[in-house]
Short mmCIF file of C-alpha atoms in Angstrom, two decimals:
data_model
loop_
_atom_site.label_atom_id
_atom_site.label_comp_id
_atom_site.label_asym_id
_atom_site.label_seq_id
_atom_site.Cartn_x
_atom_site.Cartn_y
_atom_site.Cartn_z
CA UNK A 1429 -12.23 -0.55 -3.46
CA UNK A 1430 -13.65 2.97 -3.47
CA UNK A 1431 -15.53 4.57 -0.18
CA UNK A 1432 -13.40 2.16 1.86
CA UNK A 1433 -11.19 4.53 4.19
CA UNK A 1434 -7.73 3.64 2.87
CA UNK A 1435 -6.79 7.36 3.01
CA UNK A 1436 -8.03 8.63 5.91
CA UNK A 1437 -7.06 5.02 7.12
CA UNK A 1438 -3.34 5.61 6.21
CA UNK A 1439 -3.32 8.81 7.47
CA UNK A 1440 -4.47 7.54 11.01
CA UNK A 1441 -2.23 5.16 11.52
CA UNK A 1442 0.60 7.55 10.38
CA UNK A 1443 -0.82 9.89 12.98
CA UNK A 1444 -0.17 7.24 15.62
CA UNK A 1445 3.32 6.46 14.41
CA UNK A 1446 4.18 10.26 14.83
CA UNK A 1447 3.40 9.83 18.73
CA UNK A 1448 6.46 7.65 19.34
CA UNK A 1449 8.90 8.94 16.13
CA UNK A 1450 9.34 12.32 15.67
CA UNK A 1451 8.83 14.35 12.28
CA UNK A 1452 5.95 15.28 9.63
CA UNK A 1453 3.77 12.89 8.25
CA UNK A 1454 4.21 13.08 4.61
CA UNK A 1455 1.75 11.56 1.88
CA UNK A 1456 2.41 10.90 -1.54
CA UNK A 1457 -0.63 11.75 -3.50
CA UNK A 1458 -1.04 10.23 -7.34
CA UNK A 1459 -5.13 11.26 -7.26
CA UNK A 1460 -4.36 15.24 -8.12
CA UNK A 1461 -4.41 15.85 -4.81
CA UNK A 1462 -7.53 14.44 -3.23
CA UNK A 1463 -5.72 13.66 -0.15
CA UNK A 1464 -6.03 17.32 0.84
CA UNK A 1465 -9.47 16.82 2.01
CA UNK A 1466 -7.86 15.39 5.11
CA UNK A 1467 -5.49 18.09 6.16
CA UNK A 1468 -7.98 19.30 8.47
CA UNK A 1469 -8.20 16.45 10.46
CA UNK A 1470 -4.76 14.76 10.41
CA UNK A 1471 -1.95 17.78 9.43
CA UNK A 1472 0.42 16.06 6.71
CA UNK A 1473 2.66 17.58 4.16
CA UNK A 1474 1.96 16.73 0.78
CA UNK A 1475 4.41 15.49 -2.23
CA UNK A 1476 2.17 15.37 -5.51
CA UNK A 1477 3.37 12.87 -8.04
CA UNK A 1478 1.65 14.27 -12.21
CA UNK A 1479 2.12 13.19 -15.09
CA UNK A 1480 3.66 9.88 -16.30
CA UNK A 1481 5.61 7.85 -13.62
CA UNK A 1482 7.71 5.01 -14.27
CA UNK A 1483 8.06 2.55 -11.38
CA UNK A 1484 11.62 3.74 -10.35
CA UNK A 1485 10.23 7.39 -10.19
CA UNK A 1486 8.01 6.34 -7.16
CA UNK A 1487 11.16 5.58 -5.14
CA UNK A 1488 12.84 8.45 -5.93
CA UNK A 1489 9.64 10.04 -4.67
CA UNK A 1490 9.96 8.56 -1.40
CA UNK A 1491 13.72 9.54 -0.82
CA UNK A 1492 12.49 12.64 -1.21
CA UNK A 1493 9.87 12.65 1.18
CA UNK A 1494 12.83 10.85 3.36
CA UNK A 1495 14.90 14.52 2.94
CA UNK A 1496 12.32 15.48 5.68
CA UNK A 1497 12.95 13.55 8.19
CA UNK A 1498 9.65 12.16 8.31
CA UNK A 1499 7.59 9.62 11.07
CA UNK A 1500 5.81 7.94 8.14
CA UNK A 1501 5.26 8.28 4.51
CA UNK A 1502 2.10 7.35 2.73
CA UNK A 1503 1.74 6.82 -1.17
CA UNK A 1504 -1.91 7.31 -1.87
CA UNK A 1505 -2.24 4.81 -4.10
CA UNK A 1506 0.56 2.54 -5.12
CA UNK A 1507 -1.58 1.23 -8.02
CA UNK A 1508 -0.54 3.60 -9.98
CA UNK A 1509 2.86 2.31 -10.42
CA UNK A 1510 1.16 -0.82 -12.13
CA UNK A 1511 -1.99 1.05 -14.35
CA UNK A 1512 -1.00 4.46 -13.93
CA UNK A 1513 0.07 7.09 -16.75
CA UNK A 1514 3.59 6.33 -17.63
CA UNK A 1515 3.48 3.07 -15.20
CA UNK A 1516 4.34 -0.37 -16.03
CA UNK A 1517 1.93 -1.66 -18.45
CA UNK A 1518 2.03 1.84 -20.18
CA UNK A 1519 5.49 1.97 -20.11
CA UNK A 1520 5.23 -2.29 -21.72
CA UNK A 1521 3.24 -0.83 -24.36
CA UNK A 1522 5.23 1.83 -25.10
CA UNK A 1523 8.52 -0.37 -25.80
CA UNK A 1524 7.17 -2.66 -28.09
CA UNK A 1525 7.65 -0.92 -31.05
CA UNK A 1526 11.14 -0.02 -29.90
CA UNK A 1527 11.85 -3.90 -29.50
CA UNK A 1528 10.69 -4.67 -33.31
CA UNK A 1529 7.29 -5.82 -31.63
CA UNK A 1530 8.95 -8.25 -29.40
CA UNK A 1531 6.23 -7.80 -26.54
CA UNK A 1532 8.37 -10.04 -24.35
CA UNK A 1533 11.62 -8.37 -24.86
CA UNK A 1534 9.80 -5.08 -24.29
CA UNK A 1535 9.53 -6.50 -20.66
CA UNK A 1536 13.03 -5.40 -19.95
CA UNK A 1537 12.76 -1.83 -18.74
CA UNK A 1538 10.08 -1.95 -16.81
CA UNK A 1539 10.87 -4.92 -14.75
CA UNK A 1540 14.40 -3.59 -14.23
CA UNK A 1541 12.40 -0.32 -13.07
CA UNK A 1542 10.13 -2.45 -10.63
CA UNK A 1543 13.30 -4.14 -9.74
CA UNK A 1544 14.96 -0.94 -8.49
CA UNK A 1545 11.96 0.51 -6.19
CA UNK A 1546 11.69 -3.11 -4.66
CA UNK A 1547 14.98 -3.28 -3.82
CA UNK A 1548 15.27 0.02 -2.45
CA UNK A 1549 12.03 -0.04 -0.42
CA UNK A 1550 13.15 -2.75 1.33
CA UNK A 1551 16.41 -0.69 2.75
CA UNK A 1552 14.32 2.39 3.94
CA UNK A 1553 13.47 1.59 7.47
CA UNK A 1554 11.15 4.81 7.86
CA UNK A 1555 7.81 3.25 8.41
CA UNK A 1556 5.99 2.99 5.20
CA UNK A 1557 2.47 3.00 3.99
CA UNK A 1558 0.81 2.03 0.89
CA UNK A 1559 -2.91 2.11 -0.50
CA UNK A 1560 -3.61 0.37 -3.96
CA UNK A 1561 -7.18 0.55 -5.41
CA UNK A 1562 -8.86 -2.60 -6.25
CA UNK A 1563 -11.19 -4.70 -8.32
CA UNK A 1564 -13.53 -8.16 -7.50
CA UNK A 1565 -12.44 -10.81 -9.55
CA UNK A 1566 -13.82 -14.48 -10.81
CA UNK A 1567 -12.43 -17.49 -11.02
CA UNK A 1568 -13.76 -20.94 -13.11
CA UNK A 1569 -14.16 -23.81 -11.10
CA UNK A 1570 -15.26 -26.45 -13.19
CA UNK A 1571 -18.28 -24.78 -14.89
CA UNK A 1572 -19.09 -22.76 -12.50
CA UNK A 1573 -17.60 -18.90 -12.26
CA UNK A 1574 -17.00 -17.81 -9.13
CA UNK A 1575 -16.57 -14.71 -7.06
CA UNK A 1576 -12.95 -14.54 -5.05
CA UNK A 1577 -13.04 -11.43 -3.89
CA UNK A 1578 -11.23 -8.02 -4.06
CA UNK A 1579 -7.62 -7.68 -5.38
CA UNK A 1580 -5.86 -5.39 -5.22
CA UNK A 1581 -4.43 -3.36 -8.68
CA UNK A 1582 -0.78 -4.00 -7.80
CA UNK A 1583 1.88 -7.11 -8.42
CA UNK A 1584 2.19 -9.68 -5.53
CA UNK A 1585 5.53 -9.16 -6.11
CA UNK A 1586 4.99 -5.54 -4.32
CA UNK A 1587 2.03 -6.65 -2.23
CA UNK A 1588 4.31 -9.61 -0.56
CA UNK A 1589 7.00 -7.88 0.39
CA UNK A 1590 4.84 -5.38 3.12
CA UNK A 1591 4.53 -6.98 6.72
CA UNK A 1592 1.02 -6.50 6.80
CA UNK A 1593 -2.13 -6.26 4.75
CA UNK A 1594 -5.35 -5.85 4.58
CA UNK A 1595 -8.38 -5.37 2.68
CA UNK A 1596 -11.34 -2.36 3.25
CA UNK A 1597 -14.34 -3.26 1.74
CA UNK A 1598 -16.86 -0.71 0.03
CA UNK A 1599 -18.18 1.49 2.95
CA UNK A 1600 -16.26 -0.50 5.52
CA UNK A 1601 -15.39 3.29 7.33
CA UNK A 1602 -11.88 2.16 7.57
CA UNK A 1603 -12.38 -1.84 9.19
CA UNK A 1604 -10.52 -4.05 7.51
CA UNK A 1605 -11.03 -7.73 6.87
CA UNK A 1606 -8.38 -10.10 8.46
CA UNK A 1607 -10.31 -13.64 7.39
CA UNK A 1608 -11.89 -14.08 4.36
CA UNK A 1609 -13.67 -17.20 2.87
CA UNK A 1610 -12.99 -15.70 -0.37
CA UNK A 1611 -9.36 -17.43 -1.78
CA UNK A 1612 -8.33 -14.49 -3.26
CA UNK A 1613 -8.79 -12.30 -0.35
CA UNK A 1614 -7.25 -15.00 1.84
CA UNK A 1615 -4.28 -14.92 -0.28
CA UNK A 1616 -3.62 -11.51 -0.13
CA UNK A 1617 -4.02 -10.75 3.66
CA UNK A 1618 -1.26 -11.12 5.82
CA UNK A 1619 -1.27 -10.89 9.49
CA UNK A 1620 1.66 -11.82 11.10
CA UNK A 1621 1.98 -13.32 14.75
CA UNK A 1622 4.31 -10.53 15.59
CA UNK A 1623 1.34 -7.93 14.80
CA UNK A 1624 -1.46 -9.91 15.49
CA UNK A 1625 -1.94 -9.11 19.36
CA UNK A 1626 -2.37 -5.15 18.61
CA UNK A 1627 -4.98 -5.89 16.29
CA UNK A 1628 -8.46 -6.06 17.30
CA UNK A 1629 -10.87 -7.78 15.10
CA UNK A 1630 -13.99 -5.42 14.02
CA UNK A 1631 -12.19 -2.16 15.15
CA UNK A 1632 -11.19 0.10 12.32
CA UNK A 1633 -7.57 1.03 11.69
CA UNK A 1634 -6.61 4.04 14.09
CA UNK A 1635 -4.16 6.05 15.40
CA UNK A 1636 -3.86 3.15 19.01
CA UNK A 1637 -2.62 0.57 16.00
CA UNK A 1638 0.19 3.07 14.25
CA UNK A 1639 1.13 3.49 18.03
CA UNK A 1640 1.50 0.26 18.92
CA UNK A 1641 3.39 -0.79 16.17
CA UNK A 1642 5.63 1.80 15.80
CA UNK A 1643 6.93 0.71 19.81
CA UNK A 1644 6.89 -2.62 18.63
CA UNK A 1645 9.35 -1.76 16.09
CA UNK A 1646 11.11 0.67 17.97
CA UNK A 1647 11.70 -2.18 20.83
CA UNK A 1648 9.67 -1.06 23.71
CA UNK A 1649 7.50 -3.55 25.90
CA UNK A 1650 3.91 -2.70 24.41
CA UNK A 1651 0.16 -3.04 26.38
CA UNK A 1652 -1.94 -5.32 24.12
CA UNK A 1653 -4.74 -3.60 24.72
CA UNK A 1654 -3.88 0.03 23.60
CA UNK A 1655 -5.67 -1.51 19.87
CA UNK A 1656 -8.26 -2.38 21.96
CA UNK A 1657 -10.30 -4.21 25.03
CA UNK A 1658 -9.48 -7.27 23.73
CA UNK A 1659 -6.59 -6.49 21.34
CA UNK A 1660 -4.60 -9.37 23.13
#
């Protein structure tokens, strides 16, 4: 949700990344450029994405930012592929006509377009981060309507293919939430066991983390602690 720290956030963990690979960070920015505010604290190079963007599009974004031989790219926000100008449900909307008002047929493209940036996300081993807005959602339980937490504006189908994710509250300065009583938010956090000992509950996201698991990744014997005192 907004005011939670998912730039800055990124951008930190990026930042520690950069210690152990070598390059530029570079940031993908679908907000018109509000990710500049940042440059002064964390130097990045910038790749803005206007106008309407089909799914696809985003990937070839990203090979582009991969022409320059970065430590880590960011794409501030990845929502945009699903609600954005030109972006999947647009896109949906847009083809129905074309398909004689066939609203499922009209499907076609811009799966096939999710499809492609899926697949080829998953072959880019350059370090990757993504923010995605989000939104609290209900759910009916019996007769009762209940509140199951934030959710992020994106397709599980992107959301489960990332090794790990979390959620920043409103105003949580960049501390995420690993456990949640909330089923929704339970659902979509994943910490794996692999990254779980260079995470330190209560600590926000920071440049010790991108560190950590960019040596983890890399192969190097890692301290526990550098996420924190009790990281391990």
């Amino acid at each position: 949700p907004p005011g939670g720290g998912k730039t800055l956030s990124a951008l930190k963990l990026a930042a520690g990344i950069q210690r152990v690979r070598p390059g530029p960070i570079v940031l993908i920015d679908t907000e018109g450029g509000r990710s500049r505010k940042y440059a002064s604290m964390i130097p990045f190079e910038i790749i803005l994405i206007e106008g309407p963007t089909k799914p696809h599009e985003y990937l070839e974004a990203i090979k582009a930012a991969l022409a320059r031989n970065p430590a880590a790219i960011i794409v501030d926000s990845l929502s945009d592929e699903h609600e954005g100008e030109g972006g999947y449900l647009e896109w949906h909307d847009e083809m129905v006509p074309l398909f004689s008002n066939n609203a499922w047929a009209a499907w076609g493209p811009p799966k096939a377009s999710r499809k492609k940036l899926i697949s080829g996300v998953l072959k880019i081993k350059t370090p990757l981060i993504f923010t995605f807005r989000a939104r609290e959602k209900t759910a009916q339980e019996g007769k009762k309507i209940v509140n199951i937490g934030w959710q992020p504006v994106a397709p599980l189908e992107i959301v489960h293919t990332l090794d790990l994710t979390c959620i920043l509250p409103p105003k949580a300065d960049g501390v995420p939430v690993w456990k949640s009583d909330k089923a929704g938010e339970d659902f979509i956090i994943k910490l794996p066991n692999y990254l779980a000992p260079y995470i330190q509950d209560g600590m926000a996201l920071n440049e010790d983390m991108g560190e950590a698991f960019a040596r983890w990744a890399k192969g190097d014997t890692v301290d526990h602690t550098a996420a924190g005192p009790e990281a391990a």
